[in-house]
Coordinates of C-alpha atoms in Angstrom, one line a residue:
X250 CA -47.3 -50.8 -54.9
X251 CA -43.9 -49.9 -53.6
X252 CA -44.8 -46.2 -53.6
X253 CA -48.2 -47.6 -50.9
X254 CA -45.9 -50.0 -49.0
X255 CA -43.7 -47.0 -48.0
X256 CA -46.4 -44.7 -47.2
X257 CA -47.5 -47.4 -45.1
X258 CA -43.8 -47.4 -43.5
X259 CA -43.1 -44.0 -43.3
X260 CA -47.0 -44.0 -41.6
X261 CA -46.3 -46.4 -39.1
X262 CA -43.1 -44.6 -38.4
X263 CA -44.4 -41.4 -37.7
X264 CA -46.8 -42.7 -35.2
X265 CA -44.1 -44.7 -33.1
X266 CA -42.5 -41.1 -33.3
X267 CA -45.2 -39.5 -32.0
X268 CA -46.5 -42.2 -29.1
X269 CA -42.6 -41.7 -27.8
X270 CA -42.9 -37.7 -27.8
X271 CA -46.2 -38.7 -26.0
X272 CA -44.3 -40.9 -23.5
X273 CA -41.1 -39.1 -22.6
X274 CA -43.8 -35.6 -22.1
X275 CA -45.8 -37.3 -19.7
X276 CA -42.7 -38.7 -18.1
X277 CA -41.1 -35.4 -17.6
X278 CA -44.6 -34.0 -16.3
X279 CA -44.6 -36.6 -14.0
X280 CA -40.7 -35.6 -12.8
X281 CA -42.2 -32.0 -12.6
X282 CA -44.8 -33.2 -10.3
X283 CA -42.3 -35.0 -7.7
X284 CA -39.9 -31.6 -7.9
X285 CA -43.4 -29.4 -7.3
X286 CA -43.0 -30.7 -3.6
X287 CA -46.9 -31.8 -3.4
X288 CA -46.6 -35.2 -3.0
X289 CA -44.5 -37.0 -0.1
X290 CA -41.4 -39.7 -1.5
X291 CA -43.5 -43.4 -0.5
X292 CA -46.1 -41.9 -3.2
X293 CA -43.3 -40.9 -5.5
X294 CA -41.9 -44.4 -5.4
X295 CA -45.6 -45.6 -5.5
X296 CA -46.0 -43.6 -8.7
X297 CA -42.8 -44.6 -10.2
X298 CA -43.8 -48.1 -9.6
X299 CA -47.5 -47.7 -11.6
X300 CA -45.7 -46.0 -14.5
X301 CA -43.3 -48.5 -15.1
X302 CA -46.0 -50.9 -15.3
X303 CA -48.3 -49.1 -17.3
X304 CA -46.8 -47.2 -19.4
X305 CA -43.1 -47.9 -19.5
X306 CA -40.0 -45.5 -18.7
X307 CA -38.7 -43.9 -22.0
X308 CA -35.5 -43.0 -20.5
X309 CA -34.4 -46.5 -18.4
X310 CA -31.3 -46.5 -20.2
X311 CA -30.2 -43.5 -17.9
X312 CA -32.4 -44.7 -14.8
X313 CA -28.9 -46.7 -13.1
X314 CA -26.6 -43.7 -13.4
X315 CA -29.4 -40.9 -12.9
X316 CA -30.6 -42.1 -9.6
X317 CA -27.3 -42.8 -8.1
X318 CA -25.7 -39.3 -8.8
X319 CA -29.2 -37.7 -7.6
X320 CA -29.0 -39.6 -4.6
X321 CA -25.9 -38.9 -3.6
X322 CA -26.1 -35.1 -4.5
X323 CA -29.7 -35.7 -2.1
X324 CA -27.6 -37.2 0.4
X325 CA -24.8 -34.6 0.9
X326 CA -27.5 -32.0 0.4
X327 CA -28.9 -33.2 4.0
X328 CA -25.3 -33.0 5.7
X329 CA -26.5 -29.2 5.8
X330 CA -29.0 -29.7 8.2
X331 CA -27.2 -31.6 10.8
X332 CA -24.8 -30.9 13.6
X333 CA -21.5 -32.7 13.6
X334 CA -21.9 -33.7 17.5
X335 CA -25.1 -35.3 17.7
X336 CA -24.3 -37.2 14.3
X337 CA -20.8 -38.5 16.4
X338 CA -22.9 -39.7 19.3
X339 CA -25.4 -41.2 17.1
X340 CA -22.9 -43.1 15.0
X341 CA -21.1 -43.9 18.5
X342 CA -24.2 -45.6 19.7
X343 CA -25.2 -47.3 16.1
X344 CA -21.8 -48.8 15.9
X345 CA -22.1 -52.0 17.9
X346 CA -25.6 -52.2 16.3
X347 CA -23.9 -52.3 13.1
X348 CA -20.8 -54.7 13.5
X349 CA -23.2 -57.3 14.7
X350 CA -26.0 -56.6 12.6
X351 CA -23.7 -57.0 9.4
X352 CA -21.8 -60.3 10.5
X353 CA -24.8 -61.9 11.6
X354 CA -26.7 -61.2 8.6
X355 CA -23.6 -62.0 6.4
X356 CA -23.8 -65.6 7.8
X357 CA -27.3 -66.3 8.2
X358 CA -27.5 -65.4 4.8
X359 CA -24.8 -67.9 3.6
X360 CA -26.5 -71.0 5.3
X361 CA -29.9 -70.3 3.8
X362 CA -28.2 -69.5 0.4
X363 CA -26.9 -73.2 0.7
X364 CA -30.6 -74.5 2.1
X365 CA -32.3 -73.4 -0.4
X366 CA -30.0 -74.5 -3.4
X367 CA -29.5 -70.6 -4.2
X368 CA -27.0 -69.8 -6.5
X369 CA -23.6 -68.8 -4.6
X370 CA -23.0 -64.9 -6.0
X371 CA -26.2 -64.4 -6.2
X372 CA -26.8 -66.0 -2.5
X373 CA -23.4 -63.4 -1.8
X374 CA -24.5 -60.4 -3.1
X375 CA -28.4 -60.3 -1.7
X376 CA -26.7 -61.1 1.9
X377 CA -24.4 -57.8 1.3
X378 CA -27.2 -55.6 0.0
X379 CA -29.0 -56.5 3.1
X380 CA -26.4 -56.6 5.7
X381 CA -25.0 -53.3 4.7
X382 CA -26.3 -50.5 2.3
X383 CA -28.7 -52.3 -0.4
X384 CA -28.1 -51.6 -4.1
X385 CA -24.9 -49.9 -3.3
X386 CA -23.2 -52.5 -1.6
X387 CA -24.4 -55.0 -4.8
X388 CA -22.9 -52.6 -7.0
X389 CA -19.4 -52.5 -5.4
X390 CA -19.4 -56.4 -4.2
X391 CA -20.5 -57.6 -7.8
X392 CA -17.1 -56.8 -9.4
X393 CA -15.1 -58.4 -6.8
X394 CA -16.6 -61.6 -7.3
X395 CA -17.0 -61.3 -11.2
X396 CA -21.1 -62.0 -10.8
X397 CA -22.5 -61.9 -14.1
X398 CA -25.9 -59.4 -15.0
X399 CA -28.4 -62.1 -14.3
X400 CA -26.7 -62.4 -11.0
X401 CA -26.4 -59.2 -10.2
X402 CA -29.8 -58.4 -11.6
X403 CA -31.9 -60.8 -9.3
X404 CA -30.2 -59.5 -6.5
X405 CA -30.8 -56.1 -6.9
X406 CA -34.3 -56.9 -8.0
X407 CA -34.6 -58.4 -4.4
X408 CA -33.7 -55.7 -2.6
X409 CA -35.6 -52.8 -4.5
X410 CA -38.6 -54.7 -3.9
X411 CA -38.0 -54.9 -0.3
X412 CA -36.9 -51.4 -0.1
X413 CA -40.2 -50.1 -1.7
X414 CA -42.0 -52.0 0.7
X415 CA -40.1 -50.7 4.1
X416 CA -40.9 -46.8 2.8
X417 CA -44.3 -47.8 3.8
X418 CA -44.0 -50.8 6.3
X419 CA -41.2 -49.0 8.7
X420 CA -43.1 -45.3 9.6
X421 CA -46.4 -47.4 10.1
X422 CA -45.0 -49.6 12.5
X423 CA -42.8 -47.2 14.2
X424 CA -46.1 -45.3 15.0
X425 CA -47.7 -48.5 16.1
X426 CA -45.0 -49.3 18.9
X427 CA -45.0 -45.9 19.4
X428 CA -41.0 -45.5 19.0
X429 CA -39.0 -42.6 19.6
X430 CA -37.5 -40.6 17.1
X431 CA -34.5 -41.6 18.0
X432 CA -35.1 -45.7 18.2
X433 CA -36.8 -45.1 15.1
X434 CA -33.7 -43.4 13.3
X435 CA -31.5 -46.5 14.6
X436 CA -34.0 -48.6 13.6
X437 CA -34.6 -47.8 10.3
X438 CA -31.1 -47.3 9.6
X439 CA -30.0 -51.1 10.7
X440 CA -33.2 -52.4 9.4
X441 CA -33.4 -51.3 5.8
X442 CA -31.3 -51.8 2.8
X443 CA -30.5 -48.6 0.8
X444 CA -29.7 -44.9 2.2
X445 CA -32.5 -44.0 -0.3
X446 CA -35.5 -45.4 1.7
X447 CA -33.8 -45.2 5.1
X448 CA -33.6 -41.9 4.4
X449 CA -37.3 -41.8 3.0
X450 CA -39.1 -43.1 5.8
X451 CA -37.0 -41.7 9.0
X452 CA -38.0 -38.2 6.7
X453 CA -41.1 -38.9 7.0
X454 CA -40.9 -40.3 10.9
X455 CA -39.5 -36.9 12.3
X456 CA -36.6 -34.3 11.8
X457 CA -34.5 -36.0 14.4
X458 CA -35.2 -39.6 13.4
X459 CA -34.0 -38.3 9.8
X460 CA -30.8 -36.9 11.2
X461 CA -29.7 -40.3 13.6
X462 CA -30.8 -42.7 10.3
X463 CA -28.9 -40.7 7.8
X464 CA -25.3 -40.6 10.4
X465 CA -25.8 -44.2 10.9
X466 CA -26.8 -45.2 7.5
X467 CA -23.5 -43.5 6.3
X468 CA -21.6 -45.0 8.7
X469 CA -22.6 -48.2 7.7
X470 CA -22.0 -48.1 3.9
X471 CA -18.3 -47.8 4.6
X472 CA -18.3 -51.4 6.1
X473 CA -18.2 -52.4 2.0
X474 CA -14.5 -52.0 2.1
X475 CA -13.6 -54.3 4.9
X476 CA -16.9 -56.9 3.6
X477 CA -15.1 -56.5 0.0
X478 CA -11.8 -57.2 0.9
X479 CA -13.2 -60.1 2.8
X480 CA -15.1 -61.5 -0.2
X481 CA -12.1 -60.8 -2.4
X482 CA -10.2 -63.6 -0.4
X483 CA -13.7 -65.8 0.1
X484 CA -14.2 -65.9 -4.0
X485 CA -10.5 -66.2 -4.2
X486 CA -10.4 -62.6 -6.6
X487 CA -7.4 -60.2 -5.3
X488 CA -7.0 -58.3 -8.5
X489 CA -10.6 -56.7 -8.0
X490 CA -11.2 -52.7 -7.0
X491 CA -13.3 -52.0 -4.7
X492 CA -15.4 -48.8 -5.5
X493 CA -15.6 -46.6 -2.2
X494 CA -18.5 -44.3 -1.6
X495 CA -16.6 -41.0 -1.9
X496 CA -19.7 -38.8 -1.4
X497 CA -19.4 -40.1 2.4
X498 CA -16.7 -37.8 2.7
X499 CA -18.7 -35.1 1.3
X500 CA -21.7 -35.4 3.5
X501 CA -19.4 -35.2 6.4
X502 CA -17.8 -31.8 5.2
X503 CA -21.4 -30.7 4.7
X504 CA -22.0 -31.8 8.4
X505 CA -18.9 -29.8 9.3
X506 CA -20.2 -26.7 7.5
X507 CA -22.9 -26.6 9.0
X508 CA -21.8 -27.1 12.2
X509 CA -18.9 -24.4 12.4
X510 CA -19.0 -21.9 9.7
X511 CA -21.4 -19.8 10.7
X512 CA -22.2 -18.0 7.4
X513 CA -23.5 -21.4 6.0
X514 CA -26.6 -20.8 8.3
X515 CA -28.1 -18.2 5.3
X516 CA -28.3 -21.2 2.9
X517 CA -28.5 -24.7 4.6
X518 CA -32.0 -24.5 4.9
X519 CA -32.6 -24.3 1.0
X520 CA -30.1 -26.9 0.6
X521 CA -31.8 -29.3 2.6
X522 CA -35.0 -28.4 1.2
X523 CA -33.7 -29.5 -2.5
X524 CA -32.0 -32.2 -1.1
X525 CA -35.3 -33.7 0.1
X526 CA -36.8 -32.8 -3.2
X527 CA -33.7 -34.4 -5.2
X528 CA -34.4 -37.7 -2.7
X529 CA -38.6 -37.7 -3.9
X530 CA -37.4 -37.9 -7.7
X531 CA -34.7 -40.0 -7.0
X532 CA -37.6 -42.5 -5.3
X533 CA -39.8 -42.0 -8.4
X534 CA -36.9 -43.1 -10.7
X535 CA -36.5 -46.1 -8.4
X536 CA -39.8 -46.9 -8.5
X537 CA -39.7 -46.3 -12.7
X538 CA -37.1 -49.2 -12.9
X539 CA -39.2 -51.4 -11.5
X540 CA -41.2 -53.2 -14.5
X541 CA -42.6 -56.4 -14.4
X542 CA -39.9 -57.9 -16.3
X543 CA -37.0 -57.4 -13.4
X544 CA -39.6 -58.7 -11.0
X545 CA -40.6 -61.9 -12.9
X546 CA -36.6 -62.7 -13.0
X547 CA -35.8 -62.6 -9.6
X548 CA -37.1 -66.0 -8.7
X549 CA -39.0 -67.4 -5.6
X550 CA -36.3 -68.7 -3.4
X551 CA -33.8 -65.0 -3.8
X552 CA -36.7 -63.7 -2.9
X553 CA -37.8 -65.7 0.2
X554 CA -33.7 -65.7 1.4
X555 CA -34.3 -61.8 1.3
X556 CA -37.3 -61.4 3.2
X557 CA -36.1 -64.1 5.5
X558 CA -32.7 -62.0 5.9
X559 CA -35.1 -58.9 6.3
X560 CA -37.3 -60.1 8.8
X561 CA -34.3 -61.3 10.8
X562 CA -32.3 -57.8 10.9
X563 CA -35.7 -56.0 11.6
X564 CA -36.6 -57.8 14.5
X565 CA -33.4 -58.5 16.1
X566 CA -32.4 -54.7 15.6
X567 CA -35.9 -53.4 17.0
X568 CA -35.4 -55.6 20.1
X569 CA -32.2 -54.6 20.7
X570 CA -33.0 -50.9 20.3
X571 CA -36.2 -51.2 22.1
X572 CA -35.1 -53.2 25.3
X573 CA -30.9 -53.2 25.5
X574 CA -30.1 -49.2 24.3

């Protein structure tokens, strides 16, 4: 009887063995698939999005850390293609955009946090994800104010849903109101939360829009070190390190490259090729952290303060691209 009961074990073992092999193969086909270059980053997301859901990512212990050092590689990888001038004059003309665009949306969000009951951090932390630079922002404002995982959780659930949604949203209605590449590249850079879909859709809007959103994007994710020192005397927290986005820096030596050593001319335009294939896996990844369990936890009300937030920073940037630049 014992001898059947671990057959029966070792049986069952086996399987579950071979149903994971099963899982992390197609997986890794499916990351093959995104780096093949046939299909555009919205459908990688897309796909990302279905797998989770149906068939679970095997690896989601290394999801966190594996996008955010392929995005950032993706990011720096782009600073190739672009020309230090016309990002200066870009990020010249996206900077008024961006100081009132943040501290608007920093205290909008505040008073509907406190209308709708929301919890305070969590209230905080969506308000910073959309104000300045999404899931990046969360990360480096959530240990300033000692938020704990649920916190943090719901509102980087909130954002990545939002996000996955403006990949598709933004480049449809930028067609619609027939903007420019260049309102478009402002645009999309105010408007959405993280570099990974501004950078996305603008990709997918035009080569110039791409270059304006990706300068102004940047620019704007170093507003979390003024925003977290702010917060660390709001939540009363001063012993708190801020983490700085250091790959900023190398984006803009990238940019420098490109721009005045003329030898870098023989490889840029591989670099930016893999960077734009780094950013459709980085998507799919996203997209593969999404189950239905992080959705179900994020709640109604964080929810309807981020679309709220959204819908606010979308339309007030849009108007103010379309009818005062």
């Amino acid at each position: 009887m014992e001898n059947q009961s671990y057959l029966v074990s070792n049986k069952s073992t086996f399987l579950f063995e071979i149903k994971k092999w099963q899982q992390q193969m197609f997986f890794i086909f499916l990351i093959l698939i995104c780096l093949s270059g046939f299909i555009s980053p919205p459908i990688a997301l897309l796909l990302g999005l279905v797998v989770a859901n149906l068939a679970g990512h095997p690896f989601l212990h290394l999801n966190h850390k594996a996008t955010t050092i392929l995005l950032q590689v993706s990011v720096v990888g782009l600073g190739f293609g672009m020309n230090v001038n016309s990002a200066l004059s870009a990020g010249k003309e996206g900077f008024l955009f961006t100081i009132a665009s943040i501290f608007s949306t920093l205290t909008l969000g505040f008073f509907i946090g406190k209308w709708f009951s929301i919890e305070k951090k969590t209230s905080h932390l969506i308000s910073c994800g959309t104000a300045i630079c999404g899931g990046s922002a969360i990360a480096a404002i959530a240990p300033v104010i000692k938020s704990d995982e649920k916190q943090t959780s719901v509102a980087l659930g909130v954002i990545f849903i939002l996000n996955s949604v403006a990949l598709f949203l933004f480049p449809a209605v930028g067609h619609w109101l027939h903007l420019t590449q260049h309102e478009f590249g402002l645009w999309c850079a105010i408007a959405i939360h993280d570099t990974s879909s501004v950078v996305g859709a603008a990709n997918k809007y035009g080569a110039e829009a791409l270059q304006i959103a990706t300068t102004v994007k940047l620019a704007r994710a170093l507003w979390i070190i003024p925003v977290a020192l702010i917060t660390s005397y709001l939540f009363k927290n001063k012993k708190s390190k801020i983490k700085i986005p250091y790959f900023i820096g190398l984006f803009i030596l990238a940019m420098l490259c490109n721009t005045f050593v003329s030898q870098t001319a023989l490889v840029a335009p591989y670099l930016v090729s893999i960077a734009k294939t780094g950013l459709t896996v980085t998507l799919f990844l996203i997209g593969a952290g999404l189950n239905w369990k992080i959705l179900k936890t994020v709640g109604i009300k964080p929810l309807l303060q981020g679309v709220l937030l959204w819908g606010f920073i979308a339309i007030a940037a849009l108007v103010s691209i379309i009818y005062l630049s």
